[in-house]
């Protein structure tokens, strides 16, 4: 079957998207969560199990403690309390641990050991997976069920002092709070004094049920000078005195209340030997957890090696301690020593509640939950528990009752442990099988694309795809058989849940047929190439068709970028790679222009043999090109091709434009500092957005919008010109309405709205311009004669996108848009047209600039830099689909705008009919090379320390980029089809 | 004749390499606490001085450009002044290019400028010695088939390898190894130096290897 290279490339990218989707599904396991959302209100607690007789205890058990104080010390490592440092600097805490009424544990935090996920884990009991970051992108508030939410619902009064993250996570949950920012890491005294200064007052007042204190100082000290700094000791002593103050105050209060109080001391994560955290080393993972209450038994003897528990256990324990339902998504198990002092019936009741909650979670997340050993144990212990209740209700106070009770207890504890483990394992495991399937599909497509490069880039831009070959080949059926066998074996023997096995047989079979068909097609293309390679070339390589240095740069740059994705620093600082490449590209272009205009350039083979080419790798890169009789060939009487056409001013513009572009790039680079290492550096963007420089920002935004208008209007029809002008005015009005810029005649207006009307006003024009563009395109297709109309239509679609981007960009980013248009204009006028690059080179240059602009906008490979506010422009509330689309467009505006400019540029150039197909093919290829390599890299690096903090976000970005590429390729192909029907 | 020329080329290049090695070891005899990484700027100045001096001496001694131009004293002086201006101009233009590549504009300006100086020393100074302040000749040498002698050919190779070395030297900067040599501009200057040395080593070998294919127009 013959296919145009554009269509072929689009199909390939579509299949790749499918493969990546399967891979991502395997790589990011779905988080364990309950289907019943927290908003739906509380369901009645599980009644006590009973055999025969119905139990009279169906309500929740009453709270065990009247007041709970949680002292969370950021980056408190276990040895700071239990080790020699603790003995030295925290004498009171050590006394409590060794002699007092307390229980101490080492709570293990799961990576990422960063504050926010750790707070979530402590309060919800769930393991915040990576996907949660995406899910909660629209609101920083925690939507899941948590102890805090349950306490608020039960009417408990919660007071909070400390890290602001809590206030963001639980808005409106605290009756009183004072958030301190963790922004200034160099400050480690003020942050803690801001917490401690409230302490006396609040302890005296006592009109609260839960008091949460989050101290940041220790973490800041760790970041500044590491865990062995002398500052640590001082801070620990300070914390010790805080703890002593709280404890004595709680003890003195206890006489007034019927129930004892509980004091919890914990850390959210540890501290590595360099003082940082985030990864999964032992020092970062182990945190102390000390529960202090007069209700606990005093136990003599010191405990140097406390029991290891999970951090997620805290949520369940707190819920039980406060008489609240356990949070629905919690995977933790109750810390049994806390309830040890209670009567047997209560102990069993608590354990039962916890196991019921865990087994429910298991039922909702694991299809084959009945086979789970934890579930079996749970059923058994529930039965025993029922028997015990019957005996108990029959009032048999005897040895039998106690013995049976302790047996049930042990059963329950075992069940809890197993259930908790198997639930945690759900989150922590990679689904290798799905990942492999995705990788295989993607790699096959990539091989196919690479193999068809020579065919697809021929003048005709068509290629023979042996689609029918699979049907007749034995290989195809054999591969299907093998794959099915593998599928059956893997799926029957899999211990953990596997997404691909969970698919219906039809879908899985479809993917397998696809994979084997791709394999066959690849093999047959390969044989074609090999056989074709043996026959003598019809078209021996012409000397002038040697690779220019630009081609070499493009090739090396692509290869270098792909390889750099294997290093975490290069992923973090990917913007540097692109800036570097784009700069080098500009220098190479400048060299090319100089060569053309000072030395003259013609395609003639070099005269006068000078240096035999072929051995000189590096030299050829730079010294490729012009003929040798350079001196004689001066500017005036050079070759008749280009240098004669362009003279005077235009020539100087051609020579200067690479430098102008370089200067633009340098300016943009200092607009937004991104990445990790240099992200804290001051940049123009921060300077502009600070409230003191509103006037400057307003002028800059207005100027940028003006430039945008001037540059875009030249290709538009009069109607869309007017629409564009009004739309850009609307953009400014919108920014003024939401208060980020201001009008000169209203220098300090205070009324700030959401700017709904203004934004919708702009949307109308965006849609209008896009509609006009589409109409023109359709017309040009129907009338089939008007080439100009098509160019105008494409330009209108492009300008509609520009207008939308102008609306979505933050005002300090508007220069990015203006400069992007400026660079596009310069390149079009003075570089691509005069220098006559071919479609492939132009495509790659567009792609590189698109990537660079992605980072110029302030994006990085970190999820945190996604500008979510773009999703709320012109919307009253969060509406999922438009918000996601707008955010995606706002984030990928750079690449998308460059791609749409590419379409317009290539179709306005009439010189080659197949330019668009070539461009589409190149675009697909150049986008799929990094993504396919990256998934292989990520698979091999899946146990890397930075897999969650660095590589996974990049993987998501790559997946999204491929999706955008697929959309762009579809657009390309659609435009290409119109050309085909015209001709 | 030709083998003789190549031999001379090799010796001059070895002398250049030797001067770079000297610039690493000699200062530590006179200056305390001298090391390439810690007192990098001093080393940059010394190295650039050494290389310039050796190039000048070699130019005067070897006289690869057997141009029979009459040269009065005033002509020589203007020529020398022109060379100085060219050198400064190349320093400044390199500095501009580094800033465009992302070097900080205000902070570390001295460091950036000294990097420009050392790169000019490796590239512009040999050009000036060999070709003189003659832009047309430069363009000729750096176009594809414009070289007319092995001296120019080796000039091409060393210049390009210095550039490539400096370019590659920028690559390790973003890595988070936190080594002292990753600080701007140390990795780039070291890259340029290695590139220059590599060019000095490679070019005689490459010319020797290809001596059969190489024919130069005698003009």
Tab-separated table of N, CA and C in Angstrom, chain A residues 23 35 89 223 260 310 470 480 486 516 523 548 577 587 618 633 689-690 900 968 973:
chain	number	residue	atom	x	y	z
A	23	UNK	N	2.473	2.123	28.597
A	23	UNK	CA	3.681	2.198	29.419
A	23	UNK	C	3.430	3.024	30.678
A	35	UNK	N	-13.410	4.084	46.820
A	35	UNK	CA	-14.263	4.701	45.809
A	35	UNK	C	-15.255	5.659	46.446
A	89	UNK	N	21.268	16.308	73.861
A	89	UNK	CA	20.565	17.577	73.689
A	89	UNK	C	19.096	17.527	74.086
A	223	UNK	N	19.440	21.944	55.740
A	223	UNK	CA	19.727	22.400	54.378
A	223	UNK	C	20.948	23.303	54.345
A	260	UNK	N	-7.408	11.251	79.901
A	260	UNK	CA	-6.019	11.710	79.804
A	260	UNK	C	-5.764	12.453	78.494
A	310	UNK	N	5.173	1.950	60.348
A	310	UNK	CA	5.032	2.801	59.172
A	310	UNK	C	4.472	4.161	59.569
A	470	UNK	N	1.867	-8.924	6.578
A	470	UNK	CA	1.602	-9.727	7.765
A	470	UNK	C	0.589	-10.825	7.518
A	480	UNK	N	2.319	-13.923	16.984
A	480	UNK	CA	1.072	-13.804	17.753
A	480	UNK	C	0.961	-14.952	18.750
A	486	UNK	N	2.997	-15.962	26.071
A	486	UNK	CA	3.641	-15.156	27.111
A	486	UNK	C	2.584	-14.479	27.968
A	516	UNK	N	2.686	-7.560	16.667
A	516	UNK	CA	3.311	-8.514	15.752
A	516	UNK	C	3.220	-8.021	14.312
A	523	UNK	N	10.221	-5.878	9.593
A	523	UNK	CA	11.143	-6.842	9.002
A	523	UNK	C	11.109	-6.743	7.489
A	548	UNK	N	25.885	19.446	5.029
A	548	UNK	CA	26.437	20.724	5.437
A	548	UNK	C	26.662	20.672	6.945
A	577	UNK	N	20.255	22.712	27.895
A	577	UNK	CA	20.580	21.992	26.672
A	577	UNK	C	19.966	22.683	25.465
A	587	UNK	N	24.599	30.442	15.639
A	587	UNK	CA	25.964	30.717	15.194
A	587	UNK	C	26.247	30.011	13.873
A	618	UNK	N	36.021	16.612	11.936
A	618	UNK	CA	35.694	17.908	12.509
A	618	UNK	C	35.841	19.020	11.490
A	633	UNK	N	35.976	35.751	-6.294
A	633	UNK	CA	34.522	35.887	-6.337
A	633	UNK	C	34.085	36.858	-5.248
A	689	UNK	N	6.951	40.884	38.364
A	689	UNK	CA	5.701	40.521	39.026
A	689	UNK	C	5.608	41.072	40.444
A	690	UNK	N	6.717	41.559	40.990
A	690	UNK	CA	6.602	42.131	42.328
A	690	UNK	C	5.754	43.396	42.247
A	900	UNK	N	2.674	25.494	14.228
A	900	UNK	CA	1.675	26.033	13.303
A	900	UNK	C	2.320	27.058	12.375
A	968	UNK	N	-0.464	17.832	16.296
A	968	UNK	CA	0.169	18.651	15.270
A	968	UNK	C	0.282	17.881	13.964
A	973	UNK	N	-1.237	16.668	8.343
A	973	UNK	CA	-1.745	15.765	7.326
A	973	UNK	C	-3.002	16.333	6.705
